[in-house]
Coordinates of C-alpha atoms in Angstrom, one line a residue:
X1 CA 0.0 0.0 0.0
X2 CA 1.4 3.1 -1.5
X3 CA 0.7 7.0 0.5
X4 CA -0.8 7.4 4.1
X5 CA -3.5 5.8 5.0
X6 CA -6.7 7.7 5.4
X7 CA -9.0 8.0 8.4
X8 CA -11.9 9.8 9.0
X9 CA -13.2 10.8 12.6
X10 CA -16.6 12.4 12.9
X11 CA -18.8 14.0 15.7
X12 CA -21.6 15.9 15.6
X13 CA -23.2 19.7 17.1
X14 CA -25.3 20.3 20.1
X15 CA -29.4 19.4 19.4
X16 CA -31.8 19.9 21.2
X17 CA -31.5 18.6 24.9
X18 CA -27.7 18.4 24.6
X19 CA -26.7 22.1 24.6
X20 CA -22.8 20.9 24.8
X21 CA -21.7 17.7 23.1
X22 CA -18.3 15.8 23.9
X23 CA -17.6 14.7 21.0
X24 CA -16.9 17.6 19.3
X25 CA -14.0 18.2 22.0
X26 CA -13.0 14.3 21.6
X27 CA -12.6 14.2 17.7
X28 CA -10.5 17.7 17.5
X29 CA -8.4 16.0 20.5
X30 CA -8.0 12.7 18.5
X31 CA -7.5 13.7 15.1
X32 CA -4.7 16.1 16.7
X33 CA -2.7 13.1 18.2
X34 CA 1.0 13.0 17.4
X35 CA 2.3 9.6 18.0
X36 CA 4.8 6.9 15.8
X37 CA 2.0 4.9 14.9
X38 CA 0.5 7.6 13.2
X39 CA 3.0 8.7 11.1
X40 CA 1.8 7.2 7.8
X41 CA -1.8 8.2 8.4
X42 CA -4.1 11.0 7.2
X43 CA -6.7 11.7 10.4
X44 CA -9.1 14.2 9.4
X45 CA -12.4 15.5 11.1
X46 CA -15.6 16.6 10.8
X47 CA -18.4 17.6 12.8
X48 CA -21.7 17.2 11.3
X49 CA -24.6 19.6 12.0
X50 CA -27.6 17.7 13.9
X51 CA -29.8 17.6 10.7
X52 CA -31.0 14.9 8.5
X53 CA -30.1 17.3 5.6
X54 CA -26.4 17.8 6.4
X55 CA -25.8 14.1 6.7
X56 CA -27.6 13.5 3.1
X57 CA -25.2 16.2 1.9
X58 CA -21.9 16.4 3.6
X59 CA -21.4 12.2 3.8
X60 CA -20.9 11.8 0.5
X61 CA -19.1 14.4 -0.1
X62 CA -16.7 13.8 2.2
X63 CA -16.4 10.2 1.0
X64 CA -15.7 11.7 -2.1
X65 CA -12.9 14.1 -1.0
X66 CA -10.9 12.7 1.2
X67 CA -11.6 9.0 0.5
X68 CA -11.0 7.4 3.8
X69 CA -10.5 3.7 4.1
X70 CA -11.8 3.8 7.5
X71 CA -14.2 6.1 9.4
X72 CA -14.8 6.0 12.7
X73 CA -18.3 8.0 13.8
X74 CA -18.6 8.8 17.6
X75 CA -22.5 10.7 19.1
X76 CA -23.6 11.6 22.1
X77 CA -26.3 9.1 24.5
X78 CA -27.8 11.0 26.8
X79 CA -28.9 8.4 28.8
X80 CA -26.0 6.2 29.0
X81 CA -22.9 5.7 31.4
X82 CA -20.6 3.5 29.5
X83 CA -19.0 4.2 26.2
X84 CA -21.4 2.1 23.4
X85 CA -20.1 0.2 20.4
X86 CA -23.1 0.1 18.1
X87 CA -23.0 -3.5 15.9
X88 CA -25.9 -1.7 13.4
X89 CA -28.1 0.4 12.5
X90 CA -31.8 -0.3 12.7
X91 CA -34.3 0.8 9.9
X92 CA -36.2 3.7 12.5
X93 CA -36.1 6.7 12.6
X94 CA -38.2 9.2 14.8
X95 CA -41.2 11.7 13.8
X96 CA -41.8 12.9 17.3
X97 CA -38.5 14.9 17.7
X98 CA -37.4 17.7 15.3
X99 CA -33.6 17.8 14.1
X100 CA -31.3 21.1 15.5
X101 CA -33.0 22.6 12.4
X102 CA -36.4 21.9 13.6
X103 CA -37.1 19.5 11.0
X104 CA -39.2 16.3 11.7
X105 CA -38.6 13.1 9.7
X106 CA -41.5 12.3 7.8
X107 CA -41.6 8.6 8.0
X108 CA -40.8 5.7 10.6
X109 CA -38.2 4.1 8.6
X110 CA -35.0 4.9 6.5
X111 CA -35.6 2.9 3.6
X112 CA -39.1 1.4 2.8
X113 CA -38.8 -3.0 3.6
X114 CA -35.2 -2.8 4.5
X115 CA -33.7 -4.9 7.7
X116 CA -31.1 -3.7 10.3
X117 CA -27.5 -3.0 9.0
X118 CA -24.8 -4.5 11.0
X119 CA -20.9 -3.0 11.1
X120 CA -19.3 -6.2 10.8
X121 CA -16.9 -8.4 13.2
X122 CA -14.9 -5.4 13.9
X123 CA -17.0 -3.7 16.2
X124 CA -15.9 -6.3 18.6
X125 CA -12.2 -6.1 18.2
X126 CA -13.0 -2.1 18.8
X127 CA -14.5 -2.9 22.1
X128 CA -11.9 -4.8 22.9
X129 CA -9.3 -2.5 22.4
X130 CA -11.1 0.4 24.4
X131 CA -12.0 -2.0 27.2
X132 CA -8.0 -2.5 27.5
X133 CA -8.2 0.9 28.5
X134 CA -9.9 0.4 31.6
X135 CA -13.3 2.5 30.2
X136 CA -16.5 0.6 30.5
X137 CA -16.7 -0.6 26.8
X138 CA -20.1 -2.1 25.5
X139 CA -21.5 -3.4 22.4
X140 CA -24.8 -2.0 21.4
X141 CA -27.3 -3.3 19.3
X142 CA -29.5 -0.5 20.0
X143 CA -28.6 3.0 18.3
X144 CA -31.9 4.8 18.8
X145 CA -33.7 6.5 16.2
X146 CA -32.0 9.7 16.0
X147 CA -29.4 11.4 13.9
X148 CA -26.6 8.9 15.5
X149 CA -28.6 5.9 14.1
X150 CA -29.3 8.1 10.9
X151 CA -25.5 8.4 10.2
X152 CA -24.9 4.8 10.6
X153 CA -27.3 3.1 8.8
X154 CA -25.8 5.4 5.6
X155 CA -22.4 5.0 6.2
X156 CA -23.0 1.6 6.2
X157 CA -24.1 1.9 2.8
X158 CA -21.1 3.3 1.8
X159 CA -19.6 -0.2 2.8
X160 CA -21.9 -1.9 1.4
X161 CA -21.8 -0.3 -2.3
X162 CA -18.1 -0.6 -2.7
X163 CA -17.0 3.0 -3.0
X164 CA -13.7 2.4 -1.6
X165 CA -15.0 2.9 2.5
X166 CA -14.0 -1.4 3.8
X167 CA -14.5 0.0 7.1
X168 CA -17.1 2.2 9.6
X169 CA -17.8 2.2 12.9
X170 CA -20.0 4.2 15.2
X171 CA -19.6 4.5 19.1
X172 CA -21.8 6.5 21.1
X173 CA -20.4 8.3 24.2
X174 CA -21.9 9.6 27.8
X175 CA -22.1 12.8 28.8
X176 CA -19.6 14.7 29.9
X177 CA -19.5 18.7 31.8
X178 CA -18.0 21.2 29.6
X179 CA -14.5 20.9 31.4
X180 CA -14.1 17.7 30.8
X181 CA -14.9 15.7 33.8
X182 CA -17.5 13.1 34.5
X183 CA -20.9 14.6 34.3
X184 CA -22.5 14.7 38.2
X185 CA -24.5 11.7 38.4
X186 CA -24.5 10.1 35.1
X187 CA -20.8 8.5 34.7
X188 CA -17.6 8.3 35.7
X189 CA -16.0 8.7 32.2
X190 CA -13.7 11.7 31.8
X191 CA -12.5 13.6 28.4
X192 CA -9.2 11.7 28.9
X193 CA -10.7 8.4 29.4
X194 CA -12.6 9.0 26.0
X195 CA -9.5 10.3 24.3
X196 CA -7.5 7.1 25.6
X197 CA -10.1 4.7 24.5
X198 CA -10.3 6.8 21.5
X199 CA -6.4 6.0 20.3
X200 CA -7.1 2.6 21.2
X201 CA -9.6 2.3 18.8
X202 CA -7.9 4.0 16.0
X203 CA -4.9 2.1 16.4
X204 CA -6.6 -1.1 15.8
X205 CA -8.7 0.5 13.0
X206 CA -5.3 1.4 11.3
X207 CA -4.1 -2.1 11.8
X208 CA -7.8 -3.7 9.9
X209 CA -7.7 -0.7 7.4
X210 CA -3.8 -1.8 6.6
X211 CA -5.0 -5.8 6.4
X212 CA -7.9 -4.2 4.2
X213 CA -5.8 -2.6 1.8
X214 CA -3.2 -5.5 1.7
X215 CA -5.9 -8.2 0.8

């Protein structure tokens, strides 16, 4: 494999309910890592706007522009104290909650008669990796019905249609406070823990992504 290999890390805005999201702090902290084994790899970032019409736009363009051959996705649950590795992406979507642009979905379901879209085997070697970490690491097969579940299910089509993308992956975070410590009551899990499980999982997504591109 010829040139650096490329990675894209995504997060997303605040919405509504979630006036500060952490992963918008998390994928400017990861994609500014400077270690050895990332010395042959591209990371870039981008944070998506909590709308149904930015991911139909911006996905495929950034598919188209920078080309990754591995893109890991993190969101924000509300609700939840561990980190979450989502193994699909279910075929709901919610009409009772608008988008940060105040726009409702207009139907129950992504695509009309379609199943659940899994990841792939991956997921669990990326659990894996941040549970060496010491973070509370969980596979999810539940990825609500929001914009977090809305992402996945399309950048799994991206895998799916052979446009170059072997690998995605979407992890959903807790909380956080705005200084990076644990949020009061929800979870222990700092900033720094996300960051370190973070590396952890882009390391092994390097490794895959390399085996990807040699086979």
């Amino acid at each position: 494999m010829s040139g650096k290999l490329r990675i894209l890390v995504t997060g997303f805005g605040p919405f509504p309910g979630a006036p500060f999201n952490p992963t918008m702090p998390l994928v400017k902290r990861l994609t500014g890592l400077r270690r050895p084994a990332f010395d042959n790899v591209a990371l870039t970032s981008h944070i998506f706007d909590v709308t149904y019409a930015a991911i139909d736009r911006e996905l495929p363009e950034l598919i188209a522009r920078h080309r990754p051959q591995a893109l890991l996705m993190f969101g924000l649950a509300r609700r939840s104290a561990h980190l979450r590795i989502e193994s699909r992406a279910r075929n709901a979507v919610t009409t009772r909650f608008p988008d940060a642009g105040r726009q409702h979905a207009r139907q129950g379901s992504i695509e009309s008669g379609a199943d659940a879209k899994v990841f792939g085997p991956h997921s669990e070697k990326l659990r894996r990796a941040a549970l060496a970490t010491g973070i509370d690491a969980r596979t999810s097969r539940d990825a609500g019905s929001y914009l977090c579940n809305y992402l996945s299910w399309h950048a799994i089509e991206v895998v799916n249609g052979n446009n170059g993308l072997p690998l995605a992956q979407f992890v959903h975070v807790p909380p956080l406070a705005r200084d990076g410590t644990a949020a009061s009551g929800k979870s222990s899990i700092t900033l720094e823990a996300l960051v370190d499980a973070g590396e952890a999982m882009l390391l092994e997504l390097v490794k895959l992504a390399r085996q990807a591109a040699r086979a």
